[in-house]
Structure formats: structure tokens, C-alpha cells
PDB file of N, CA and C in Angstrom:
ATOM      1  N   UNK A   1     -10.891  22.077   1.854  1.00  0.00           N
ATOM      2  CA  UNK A   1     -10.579  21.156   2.925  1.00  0.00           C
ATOM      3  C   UNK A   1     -11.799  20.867   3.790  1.00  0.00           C
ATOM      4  N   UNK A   2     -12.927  21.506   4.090  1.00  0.00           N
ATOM      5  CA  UNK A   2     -14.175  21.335   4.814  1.00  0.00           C
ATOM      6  C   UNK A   2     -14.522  20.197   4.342  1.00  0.00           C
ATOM      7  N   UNK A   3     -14.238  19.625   2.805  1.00  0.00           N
ATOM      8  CA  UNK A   3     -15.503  18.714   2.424  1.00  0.00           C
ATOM      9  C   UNK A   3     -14.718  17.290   3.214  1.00  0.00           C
ATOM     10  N   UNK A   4     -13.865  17.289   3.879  1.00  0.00           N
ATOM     11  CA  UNK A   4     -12.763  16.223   4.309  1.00  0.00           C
ATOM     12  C   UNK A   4     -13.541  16.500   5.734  1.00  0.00           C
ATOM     13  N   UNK A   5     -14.219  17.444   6.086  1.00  0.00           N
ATOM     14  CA  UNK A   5     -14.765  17.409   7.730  1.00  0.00           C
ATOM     15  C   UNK A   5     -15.834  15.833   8.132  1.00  0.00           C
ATOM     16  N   UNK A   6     -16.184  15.748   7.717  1.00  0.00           N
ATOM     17  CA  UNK A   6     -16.991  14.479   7.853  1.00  0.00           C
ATOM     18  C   UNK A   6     -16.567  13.129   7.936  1.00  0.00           C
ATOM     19  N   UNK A   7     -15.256  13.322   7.238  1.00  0.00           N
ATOM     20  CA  UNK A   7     -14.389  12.193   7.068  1.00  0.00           C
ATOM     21  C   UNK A   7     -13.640  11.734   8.029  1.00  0.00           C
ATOM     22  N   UNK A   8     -13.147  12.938   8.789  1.00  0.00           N
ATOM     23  CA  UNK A   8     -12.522  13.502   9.958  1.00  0.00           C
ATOM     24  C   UNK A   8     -13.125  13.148  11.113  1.00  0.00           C
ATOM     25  N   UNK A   9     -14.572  13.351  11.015  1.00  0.00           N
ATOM     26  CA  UNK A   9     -14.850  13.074  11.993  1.00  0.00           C
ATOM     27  C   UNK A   9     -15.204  11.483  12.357  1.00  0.00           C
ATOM     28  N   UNK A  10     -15.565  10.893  11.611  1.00  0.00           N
ATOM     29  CA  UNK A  10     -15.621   9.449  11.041  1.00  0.00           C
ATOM     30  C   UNK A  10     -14.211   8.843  11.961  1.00  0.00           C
ATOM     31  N   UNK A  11     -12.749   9.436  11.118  1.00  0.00           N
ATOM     32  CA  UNK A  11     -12.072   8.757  12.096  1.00  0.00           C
ATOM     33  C   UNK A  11     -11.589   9.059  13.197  1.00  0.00           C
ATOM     34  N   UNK A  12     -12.125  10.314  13.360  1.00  0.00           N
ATOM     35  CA  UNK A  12     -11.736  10.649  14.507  1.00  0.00           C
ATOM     36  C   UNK A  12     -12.490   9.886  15.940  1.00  0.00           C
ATOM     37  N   UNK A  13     -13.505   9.408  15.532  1.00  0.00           N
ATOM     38  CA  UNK A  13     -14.490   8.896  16.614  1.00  0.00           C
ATOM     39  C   UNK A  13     -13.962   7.186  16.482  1.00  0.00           C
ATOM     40  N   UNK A  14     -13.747   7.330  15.320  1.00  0.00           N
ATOM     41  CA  UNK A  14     -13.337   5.648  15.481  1.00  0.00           C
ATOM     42  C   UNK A  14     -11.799   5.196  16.045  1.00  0.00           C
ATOM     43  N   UNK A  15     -11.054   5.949  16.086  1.00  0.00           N
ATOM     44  CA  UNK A  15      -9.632   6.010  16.807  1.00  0.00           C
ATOM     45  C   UNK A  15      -9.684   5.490  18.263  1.00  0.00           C
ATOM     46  N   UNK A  16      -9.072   4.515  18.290  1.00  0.00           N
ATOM     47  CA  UNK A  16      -8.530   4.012  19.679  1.00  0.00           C
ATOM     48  C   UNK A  16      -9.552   2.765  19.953  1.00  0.00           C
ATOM     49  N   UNK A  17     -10.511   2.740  18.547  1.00  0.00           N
ATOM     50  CA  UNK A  17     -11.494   1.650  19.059  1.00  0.00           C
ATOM     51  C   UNK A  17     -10.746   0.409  18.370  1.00  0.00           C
ATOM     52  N   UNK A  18     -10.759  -0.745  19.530  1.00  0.00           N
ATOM     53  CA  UNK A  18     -10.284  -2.092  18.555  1.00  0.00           C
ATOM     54  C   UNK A  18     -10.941  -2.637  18.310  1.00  0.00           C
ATOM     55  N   UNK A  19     -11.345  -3.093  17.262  1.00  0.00           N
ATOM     56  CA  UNK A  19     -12.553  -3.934  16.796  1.00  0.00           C
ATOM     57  C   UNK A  19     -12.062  -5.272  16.429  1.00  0.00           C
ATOM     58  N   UNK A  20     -12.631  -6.427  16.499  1.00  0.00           N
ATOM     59  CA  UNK A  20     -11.709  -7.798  16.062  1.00  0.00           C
ATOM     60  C   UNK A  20     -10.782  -7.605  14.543  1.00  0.00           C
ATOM     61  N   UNK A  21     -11.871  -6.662  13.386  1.00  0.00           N
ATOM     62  CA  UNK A  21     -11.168  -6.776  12.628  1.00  0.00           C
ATOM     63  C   UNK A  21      -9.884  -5.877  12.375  1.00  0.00           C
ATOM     64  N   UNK A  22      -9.827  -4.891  12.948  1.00  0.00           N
ATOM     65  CA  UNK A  22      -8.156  -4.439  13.239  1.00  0.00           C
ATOM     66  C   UNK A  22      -7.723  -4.515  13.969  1.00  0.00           C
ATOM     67  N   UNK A  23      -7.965  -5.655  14.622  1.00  0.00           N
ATOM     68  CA  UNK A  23      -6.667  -6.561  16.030  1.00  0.00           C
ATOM     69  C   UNK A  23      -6.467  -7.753  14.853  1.00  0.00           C
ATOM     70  N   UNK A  24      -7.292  -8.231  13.931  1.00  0.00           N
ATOM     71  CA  UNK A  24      -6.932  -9.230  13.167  1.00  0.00           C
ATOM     72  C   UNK A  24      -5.556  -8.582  12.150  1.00  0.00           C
ATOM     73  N   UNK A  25      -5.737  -7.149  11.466  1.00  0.00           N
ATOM     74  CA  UNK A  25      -5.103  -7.161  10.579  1.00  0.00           C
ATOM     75  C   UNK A  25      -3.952  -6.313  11.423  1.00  0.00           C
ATOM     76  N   UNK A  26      -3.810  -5.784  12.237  1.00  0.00           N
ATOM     77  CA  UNK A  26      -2.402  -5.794  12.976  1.00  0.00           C
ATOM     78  C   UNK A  26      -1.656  -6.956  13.260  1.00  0.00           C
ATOM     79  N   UNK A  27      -2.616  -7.948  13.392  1.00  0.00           N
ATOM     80  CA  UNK A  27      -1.430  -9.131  14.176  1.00  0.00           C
ATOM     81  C   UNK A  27      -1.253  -9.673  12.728  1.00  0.00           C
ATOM     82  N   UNK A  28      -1.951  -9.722  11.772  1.00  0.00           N
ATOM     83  CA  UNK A  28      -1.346 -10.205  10.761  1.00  0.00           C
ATOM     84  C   UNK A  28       0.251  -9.109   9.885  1.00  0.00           C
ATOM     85  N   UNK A  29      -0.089  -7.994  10.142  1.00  0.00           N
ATOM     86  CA  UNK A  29       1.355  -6.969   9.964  1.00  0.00           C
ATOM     87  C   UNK A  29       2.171  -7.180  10.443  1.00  0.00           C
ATOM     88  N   UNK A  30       2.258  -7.759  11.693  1.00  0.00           N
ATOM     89  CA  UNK A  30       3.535  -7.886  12.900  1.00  0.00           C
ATOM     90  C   UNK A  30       3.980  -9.667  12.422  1.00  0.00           C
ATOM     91  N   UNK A  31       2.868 -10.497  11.633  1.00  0.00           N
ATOM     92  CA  UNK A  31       2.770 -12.016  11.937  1.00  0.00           C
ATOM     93  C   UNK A  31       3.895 -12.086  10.711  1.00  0.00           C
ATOM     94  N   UNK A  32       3.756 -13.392  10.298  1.00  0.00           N
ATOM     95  CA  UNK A  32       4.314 -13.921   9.017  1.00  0.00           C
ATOM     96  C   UNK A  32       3.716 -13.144   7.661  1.00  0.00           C
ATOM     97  N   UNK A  33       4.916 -12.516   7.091  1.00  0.00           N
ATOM     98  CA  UNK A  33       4.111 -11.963   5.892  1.00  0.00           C
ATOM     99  C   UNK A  33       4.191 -10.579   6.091  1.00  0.00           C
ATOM    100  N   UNK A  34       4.060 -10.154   7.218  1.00  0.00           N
ATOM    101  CA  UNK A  34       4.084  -8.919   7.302  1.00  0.00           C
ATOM    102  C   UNK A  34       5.348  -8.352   6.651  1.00  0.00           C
ATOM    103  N   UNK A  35       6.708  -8.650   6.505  1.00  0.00           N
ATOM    104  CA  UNK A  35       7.866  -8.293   6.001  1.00  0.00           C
ATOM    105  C   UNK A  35       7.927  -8.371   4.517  1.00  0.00           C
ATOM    106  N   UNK A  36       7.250  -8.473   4.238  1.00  0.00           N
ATOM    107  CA  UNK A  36       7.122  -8.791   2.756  1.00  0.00           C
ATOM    108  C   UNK A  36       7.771  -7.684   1.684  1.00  0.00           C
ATOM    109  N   UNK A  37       7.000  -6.659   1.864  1.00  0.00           N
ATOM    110  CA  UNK A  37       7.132  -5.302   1.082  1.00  0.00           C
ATOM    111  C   UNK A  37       9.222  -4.759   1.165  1.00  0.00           C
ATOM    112  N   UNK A  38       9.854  -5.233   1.983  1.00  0.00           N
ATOM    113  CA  UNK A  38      11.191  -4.965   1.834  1.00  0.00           C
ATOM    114  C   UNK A  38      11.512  -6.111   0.783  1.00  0.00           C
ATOM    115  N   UNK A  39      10.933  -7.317   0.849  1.00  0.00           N
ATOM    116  CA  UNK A  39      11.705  -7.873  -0.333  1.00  0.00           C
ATOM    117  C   UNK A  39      11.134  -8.037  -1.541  1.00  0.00           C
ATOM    118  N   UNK A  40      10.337  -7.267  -1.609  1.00  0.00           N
ATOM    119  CA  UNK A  40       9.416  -6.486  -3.214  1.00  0.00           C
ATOM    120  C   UNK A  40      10.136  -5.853  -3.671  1.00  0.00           C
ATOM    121  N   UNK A  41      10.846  -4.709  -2.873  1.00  0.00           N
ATOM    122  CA  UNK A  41      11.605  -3.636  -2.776  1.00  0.00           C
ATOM    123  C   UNK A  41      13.011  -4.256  -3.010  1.00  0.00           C
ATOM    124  N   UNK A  42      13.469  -4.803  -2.376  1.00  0.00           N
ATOM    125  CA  UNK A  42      14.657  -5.540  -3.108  1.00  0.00           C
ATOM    126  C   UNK A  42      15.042  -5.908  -4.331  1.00  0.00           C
ATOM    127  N   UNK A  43      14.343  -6.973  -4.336  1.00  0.00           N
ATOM    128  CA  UNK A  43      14.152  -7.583  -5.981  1.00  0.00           C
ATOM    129  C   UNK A  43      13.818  -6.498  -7.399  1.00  0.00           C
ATOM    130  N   UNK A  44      12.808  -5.206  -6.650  1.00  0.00           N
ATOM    131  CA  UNK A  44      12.405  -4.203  -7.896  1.00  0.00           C
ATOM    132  C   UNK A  44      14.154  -3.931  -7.999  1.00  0.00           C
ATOM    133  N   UNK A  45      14.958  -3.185  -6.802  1.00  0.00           N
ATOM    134  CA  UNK A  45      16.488  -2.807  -6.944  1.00  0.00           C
ATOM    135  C   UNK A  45      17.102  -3.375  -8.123  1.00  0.00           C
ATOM    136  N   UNK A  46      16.777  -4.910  -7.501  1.00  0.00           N
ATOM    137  CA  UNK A  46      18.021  -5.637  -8.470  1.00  0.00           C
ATOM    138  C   UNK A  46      17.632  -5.628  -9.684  1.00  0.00           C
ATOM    139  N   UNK A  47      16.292  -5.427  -9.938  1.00  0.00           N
ATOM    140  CA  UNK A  47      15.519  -5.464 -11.429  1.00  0.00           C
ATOM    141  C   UNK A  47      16.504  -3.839 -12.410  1.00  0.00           C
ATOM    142  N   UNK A  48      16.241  -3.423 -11.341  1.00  0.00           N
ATOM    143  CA  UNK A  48      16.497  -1.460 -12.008  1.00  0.00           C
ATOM    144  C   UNK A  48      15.453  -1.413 -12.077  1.00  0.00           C
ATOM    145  N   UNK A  49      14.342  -1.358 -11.414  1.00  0.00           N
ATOM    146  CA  UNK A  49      13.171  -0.392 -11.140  1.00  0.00           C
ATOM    147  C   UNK A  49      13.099   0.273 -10.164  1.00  0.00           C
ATOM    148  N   UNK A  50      13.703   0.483  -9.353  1.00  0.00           N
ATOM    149  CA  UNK A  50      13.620   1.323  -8.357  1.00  0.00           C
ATOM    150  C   UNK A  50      15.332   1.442  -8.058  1.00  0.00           C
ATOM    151  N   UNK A  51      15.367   2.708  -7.362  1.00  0.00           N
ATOM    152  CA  UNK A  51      16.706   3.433  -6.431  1.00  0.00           C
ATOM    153  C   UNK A  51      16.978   3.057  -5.388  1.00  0.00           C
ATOM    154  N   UNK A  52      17.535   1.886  -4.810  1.00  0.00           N
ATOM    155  CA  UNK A  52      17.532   1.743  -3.205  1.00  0.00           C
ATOM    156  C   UNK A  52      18.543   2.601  -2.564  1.00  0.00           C
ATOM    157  N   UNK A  53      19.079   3.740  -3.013  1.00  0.00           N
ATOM    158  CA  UNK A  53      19.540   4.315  -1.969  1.00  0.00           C
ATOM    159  C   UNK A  53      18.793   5.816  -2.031  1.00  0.00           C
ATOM    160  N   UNK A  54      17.523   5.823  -2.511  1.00  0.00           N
ATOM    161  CA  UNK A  54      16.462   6.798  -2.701  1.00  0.00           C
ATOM    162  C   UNK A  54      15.473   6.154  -1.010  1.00  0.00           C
ATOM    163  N   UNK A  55      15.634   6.908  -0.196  1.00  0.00           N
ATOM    164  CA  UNK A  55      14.479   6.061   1.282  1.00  0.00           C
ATOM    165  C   UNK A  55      13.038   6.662   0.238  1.00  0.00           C
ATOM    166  N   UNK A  56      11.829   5.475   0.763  1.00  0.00           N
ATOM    167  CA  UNK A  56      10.925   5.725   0.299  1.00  0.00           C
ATOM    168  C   UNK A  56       9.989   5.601   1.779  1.00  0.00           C
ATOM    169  N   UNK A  57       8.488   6.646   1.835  1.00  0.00           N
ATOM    170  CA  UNK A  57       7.961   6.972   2.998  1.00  0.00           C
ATOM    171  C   UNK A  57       7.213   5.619   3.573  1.00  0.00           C
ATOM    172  N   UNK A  58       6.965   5.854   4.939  1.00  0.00           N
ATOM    173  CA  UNK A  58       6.515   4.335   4.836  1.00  0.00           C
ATOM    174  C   UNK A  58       5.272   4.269   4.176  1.00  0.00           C
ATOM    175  N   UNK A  59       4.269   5.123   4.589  1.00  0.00           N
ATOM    176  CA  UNK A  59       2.843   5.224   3.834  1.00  0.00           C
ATOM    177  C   UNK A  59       3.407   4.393   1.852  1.00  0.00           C
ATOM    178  N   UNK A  60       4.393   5.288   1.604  1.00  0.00           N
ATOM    179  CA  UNK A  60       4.129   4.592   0.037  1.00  0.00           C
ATOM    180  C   UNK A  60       4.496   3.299   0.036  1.00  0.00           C
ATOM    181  N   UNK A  61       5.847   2.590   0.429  1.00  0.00           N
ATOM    182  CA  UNK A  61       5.723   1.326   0.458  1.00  0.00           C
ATOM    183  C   UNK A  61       4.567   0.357   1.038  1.00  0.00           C
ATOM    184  N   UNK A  62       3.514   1.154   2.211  1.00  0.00           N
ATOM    185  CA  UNK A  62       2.318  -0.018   2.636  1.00  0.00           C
ATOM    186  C   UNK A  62       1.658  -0.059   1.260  1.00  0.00           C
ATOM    187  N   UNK A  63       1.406   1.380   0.700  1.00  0.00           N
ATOM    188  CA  UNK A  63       0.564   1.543  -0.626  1.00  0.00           C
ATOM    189  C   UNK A  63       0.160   0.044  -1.198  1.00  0.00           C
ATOM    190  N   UNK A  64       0.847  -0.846  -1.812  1.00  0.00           N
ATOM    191  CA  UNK A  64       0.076  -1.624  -2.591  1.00  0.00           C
ATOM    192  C   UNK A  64      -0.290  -2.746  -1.651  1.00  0.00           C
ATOM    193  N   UNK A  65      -0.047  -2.967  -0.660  1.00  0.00           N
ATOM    194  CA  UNK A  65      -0.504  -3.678   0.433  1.00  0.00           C
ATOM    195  C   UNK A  65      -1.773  -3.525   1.275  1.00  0.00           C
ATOM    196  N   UNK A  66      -2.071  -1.850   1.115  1.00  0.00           N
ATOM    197  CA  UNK A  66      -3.399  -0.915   1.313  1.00  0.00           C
ATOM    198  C   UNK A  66      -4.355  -1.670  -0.312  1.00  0.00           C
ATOM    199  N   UNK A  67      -3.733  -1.144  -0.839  1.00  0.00           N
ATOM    200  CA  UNK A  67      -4.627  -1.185  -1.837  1.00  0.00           C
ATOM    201  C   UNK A  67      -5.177  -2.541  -2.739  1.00  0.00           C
ATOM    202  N   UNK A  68      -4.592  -3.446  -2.045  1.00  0.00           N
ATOM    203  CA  UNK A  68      -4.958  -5.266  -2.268  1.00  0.00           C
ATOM    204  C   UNK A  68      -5.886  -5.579  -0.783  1.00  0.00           C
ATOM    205  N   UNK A  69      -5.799  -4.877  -0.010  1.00  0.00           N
ATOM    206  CA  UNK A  69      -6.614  -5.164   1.446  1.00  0.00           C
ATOM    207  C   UNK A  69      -8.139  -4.459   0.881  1.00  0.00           C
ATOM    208  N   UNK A  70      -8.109  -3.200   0.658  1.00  0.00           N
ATOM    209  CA  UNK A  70      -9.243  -2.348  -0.069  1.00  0.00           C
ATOM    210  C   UNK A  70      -9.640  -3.829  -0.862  1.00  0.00           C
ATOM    211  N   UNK A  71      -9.450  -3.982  -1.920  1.00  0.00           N
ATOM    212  CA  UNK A  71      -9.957  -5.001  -2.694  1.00  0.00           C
ATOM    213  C   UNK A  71     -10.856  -5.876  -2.058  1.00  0.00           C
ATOM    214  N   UNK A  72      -9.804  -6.796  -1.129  1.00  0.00           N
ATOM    215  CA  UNK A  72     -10.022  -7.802  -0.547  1.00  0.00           C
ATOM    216  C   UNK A  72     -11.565  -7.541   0.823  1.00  0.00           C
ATOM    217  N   UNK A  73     -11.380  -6.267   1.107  1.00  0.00           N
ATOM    218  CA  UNK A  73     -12.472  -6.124   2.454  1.00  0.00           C
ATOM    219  C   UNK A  73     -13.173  -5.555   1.936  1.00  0.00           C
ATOM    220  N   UNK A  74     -12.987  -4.257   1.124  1.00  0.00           N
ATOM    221  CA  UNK A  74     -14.181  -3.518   0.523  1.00  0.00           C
ATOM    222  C   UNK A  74     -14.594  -3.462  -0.566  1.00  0.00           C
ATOM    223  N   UNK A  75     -14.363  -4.360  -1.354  1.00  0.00           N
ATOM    224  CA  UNK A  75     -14.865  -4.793  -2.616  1.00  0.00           C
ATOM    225  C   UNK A  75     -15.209  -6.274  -2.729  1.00  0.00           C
ATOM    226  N   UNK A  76     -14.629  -6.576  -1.737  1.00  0.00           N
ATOM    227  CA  UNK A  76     -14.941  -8.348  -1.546  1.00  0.00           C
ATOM    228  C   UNK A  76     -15.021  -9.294  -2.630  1.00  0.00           C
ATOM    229  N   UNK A  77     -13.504  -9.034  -3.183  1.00  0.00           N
ATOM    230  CA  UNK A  77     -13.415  -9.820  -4.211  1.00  0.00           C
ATOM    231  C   UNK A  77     -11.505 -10.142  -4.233  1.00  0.00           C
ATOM    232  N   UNK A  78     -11.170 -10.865  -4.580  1.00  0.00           N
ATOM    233  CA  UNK A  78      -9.577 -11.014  -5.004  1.00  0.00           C
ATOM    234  C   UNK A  78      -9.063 -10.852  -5.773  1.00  0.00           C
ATOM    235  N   UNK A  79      -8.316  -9.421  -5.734  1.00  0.00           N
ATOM    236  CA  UNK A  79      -7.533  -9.147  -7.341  1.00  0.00           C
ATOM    237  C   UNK A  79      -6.686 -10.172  -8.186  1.00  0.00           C
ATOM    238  N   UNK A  80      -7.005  -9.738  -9.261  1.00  0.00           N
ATOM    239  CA  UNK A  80      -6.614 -10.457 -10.439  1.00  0.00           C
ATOM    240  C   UNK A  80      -4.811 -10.189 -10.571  1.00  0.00           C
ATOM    241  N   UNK A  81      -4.590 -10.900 -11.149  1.00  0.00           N
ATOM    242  CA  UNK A  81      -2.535 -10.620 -11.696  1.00  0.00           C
ATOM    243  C   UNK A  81      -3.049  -8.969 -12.558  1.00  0.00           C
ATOM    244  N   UNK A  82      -3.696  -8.791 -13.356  1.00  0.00           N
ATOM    245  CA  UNK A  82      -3.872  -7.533 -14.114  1.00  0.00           C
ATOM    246  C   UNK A  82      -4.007  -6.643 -12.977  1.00  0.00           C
ATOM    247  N   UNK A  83      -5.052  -6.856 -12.124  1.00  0.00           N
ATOM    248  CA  UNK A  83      -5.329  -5.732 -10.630  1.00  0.00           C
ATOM    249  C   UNK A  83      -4.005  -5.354 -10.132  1.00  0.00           C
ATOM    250  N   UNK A  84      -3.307  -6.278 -10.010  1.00  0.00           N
ATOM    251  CA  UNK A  84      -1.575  -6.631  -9.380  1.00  0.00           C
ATOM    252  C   UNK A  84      -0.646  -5.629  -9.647  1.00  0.00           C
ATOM    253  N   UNK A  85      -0.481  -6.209 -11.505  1.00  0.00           N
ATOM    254  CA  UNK A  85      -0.031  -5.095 -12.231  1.00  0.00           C
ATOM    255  C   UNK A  85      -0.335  -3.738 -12.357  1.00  0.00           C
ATOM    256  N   UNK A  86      -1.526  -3.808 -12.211  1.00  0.00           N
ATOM    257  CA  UNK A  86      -2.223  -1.992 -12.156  1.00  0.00           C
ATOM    258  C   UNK A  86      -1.823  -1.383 -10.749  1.00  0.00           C
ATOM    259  N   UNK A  87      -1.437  -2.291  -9.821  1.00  0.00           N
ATOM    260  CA  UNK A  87      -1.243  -1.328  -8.532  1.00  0.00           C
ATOM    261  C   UNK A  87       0.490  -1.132  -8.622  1.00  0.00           C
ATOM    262  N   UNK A  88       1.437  -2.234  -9.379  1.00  0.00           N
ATOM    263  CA  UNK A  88       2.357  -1.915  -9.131  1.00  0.00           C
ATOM    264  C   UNK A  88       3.028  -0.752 -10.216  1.00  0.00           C
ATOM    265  N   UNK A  89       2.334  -1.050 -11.518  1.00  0.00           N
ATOM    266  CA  UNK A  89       2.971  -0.706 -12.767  1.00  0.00           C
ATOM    267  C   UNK A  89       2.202   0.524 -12.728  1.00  0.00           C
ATOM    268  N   UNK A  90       0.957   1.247 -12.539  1.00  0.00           N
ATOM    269  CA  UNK A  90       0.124   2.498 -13.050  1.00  0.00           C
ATOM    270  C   UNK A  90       0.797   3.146 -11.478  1.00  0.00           C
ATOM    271  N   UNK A  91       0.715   2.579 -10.141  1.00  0.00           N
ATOM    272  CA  UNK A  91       0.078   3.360  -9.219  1.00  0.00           C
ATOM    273  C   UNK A  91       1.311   3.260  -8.390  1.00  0.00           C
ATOM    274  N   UNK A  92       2.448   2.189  -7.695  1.00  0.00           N
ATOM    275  CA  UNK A  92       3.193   2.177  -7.097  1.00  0.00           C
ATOM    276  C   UNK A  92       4.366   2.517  -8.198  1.00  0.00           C
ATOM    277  N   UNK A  93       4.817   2.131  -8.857  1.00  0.00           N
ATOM    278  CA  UNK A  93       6.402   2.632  -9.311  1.00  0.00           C
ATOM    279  C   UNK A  93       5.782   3.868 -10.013  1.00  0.00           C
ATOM    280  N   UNK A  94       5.111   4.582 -10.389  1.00  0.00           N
ATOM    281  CA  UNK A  94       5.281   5.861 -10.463  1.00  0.00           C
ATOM    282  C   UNK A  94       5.281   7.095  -9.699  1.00  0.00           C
ATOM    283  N   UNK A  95       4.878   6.391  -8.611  1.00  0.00           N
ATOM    284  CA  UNK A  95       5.359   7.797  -7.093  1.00  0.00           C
ATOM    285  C   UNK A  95       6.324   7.398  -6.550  1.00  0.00           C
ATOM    286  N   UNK A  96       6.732   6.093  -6.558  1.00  0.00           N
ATOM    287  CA  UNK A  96       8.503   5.987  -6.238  1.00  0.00           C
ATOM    288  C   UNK A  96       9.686   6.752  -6.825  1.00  0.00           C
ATOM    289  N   UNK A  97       9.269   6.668  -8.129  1.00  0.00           N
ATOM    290  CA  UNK A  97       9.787   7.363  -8.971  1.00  0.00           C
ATOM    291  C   UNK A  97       9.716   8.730  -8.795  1.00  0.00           C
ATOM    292  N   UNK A  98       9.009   8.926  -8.715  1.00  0.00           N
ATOM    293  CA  UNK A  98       8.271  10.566  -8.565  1.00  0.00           C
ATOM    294  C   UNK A  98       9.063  11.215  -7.284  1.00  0.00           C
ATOM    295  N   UNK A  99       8.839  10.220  -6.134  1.00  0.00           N
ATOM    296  CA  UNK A  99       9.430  10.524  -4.748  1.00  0.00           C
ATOM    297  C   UNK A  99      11.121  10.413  -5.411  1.00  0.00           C
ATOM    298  N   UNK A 100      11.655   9.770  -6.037  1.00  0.00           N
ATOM    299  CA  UNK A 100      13.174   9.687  -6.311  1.00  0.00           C
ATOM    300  C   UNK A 100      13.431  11.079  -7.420  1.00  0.00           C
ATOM    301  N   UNK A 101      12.610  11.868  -7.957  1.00  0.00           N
ATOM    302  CA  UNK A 101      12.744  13.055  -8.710  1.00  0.00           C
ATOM    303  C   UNK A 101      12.785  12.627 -10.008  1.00  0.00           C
ATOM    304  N   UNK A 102      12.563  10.968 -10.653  1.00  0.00           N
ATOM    305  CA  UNK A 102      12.355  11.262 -12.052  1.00  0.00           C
ATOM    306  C   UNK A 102      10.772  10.900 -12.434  1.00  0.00           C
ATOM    307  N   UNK A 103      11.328  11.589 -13.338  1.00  0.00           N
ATOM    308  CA  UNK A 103      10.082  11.395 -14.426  1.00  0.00           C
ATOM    309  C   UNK A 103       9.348   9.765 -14.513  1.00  0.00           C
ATOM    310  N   UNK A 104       7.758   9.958 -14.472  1.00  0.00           N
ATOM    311  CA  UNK A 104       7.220   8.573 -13.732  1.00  0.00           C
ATOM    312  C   UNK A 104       6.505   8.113 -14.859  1.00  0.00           C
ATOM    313  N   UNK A 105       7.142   8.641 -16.546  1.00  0.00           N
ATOM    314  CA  UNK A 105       6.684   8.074 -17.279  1.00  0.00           C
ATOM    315  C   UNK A 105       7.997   6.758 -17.985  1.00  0.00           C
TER     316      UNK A 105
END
């Protein structure tokens, strides 16, 4: 856990600071769009990919919403439909799953 000290401290110093660009991407969470991820979550239900009466944490549902922003700011590029698929199909429905107790193959 030490090698996480640096990391720690990183955000620890950066906490409470607002910088334009996370006053931008809060007001875009709260704005239009921000609701999105419940009706991802819906539609997977009605598919049978997911359990909706399994609650899932909030951290995992932001998950692929984190991980298309990563793309987008720190890789500075726009994922592809394959990128898409890899966050929903490799990386999000298998810890949903996982979080619901089955098997995430």
C-alpha cells in the first residue's frame, strides 16, 4: 500500500481545488446527459444482461462513463464502437455480474 503514497498525496493536495475543468465536468453530470447510465441500465435489464433487482455501487455504474472521459481527456482521442464494446462487454458487465454473484464468464 506505500507505493499508493504519492498518489495520495497528489490527491490529496488537489481536493477542494476547482479548476475550470472540473466545474466543467460537474455541471455537465448534473446537465443534460448526465442521467444517462440508468437508462443503459434499463435497456441491459430488458436485454437479460443484467439483474435489476441486484443494486449496483455507484462507482461501478459511473465506470464506463469514467472510462470514455479517460479516453477523451487523457488520451485525447475518441473511442471507437470496438473501445465501446471493450468497456461494456470485457470491463463493465463482468463486475456487474461479479457484484450480482455469477460467474462473469
Amino acid at each position: 500500500m506505500s507505493d499508493l503514497a504519492p498518489v495520495r498525496q497528489v490527491l490529496a493536495a488537489e481536493q477542494g481545488q476547482d479548476t475550470g475543468q472540473s466545474a466543467y465536468l460537474a455541471s455537465r453530470n448534473r446537465g443534460p446527459g448526465g442521467d444517462r447510465m440508468p437508462t443503459v441500465l434499463d435497456r441491459a435489464a430488458r436485454r437479460g444482461e443484467i439483474d435489476p433487482a441486484v443494486p449496483l455501487p455507484d462507482r461501478l455504474v459511473a465506470l464506463p462513463v469514467v472510462l470514455v472521459l479517460h479516453e477523451i481527456l487523457m488520451a485525447h482521442r475518441t473511442p471507437s464502437e470496438a473501445d465501446l464494446e471493450e468497456v461494456v462487454d470485457l470491463l463493465f458487465l463482468p463486475l456487474v455480474r461479479l457484484n450480482a454473484g455469477h460467474d462473469s464468464a
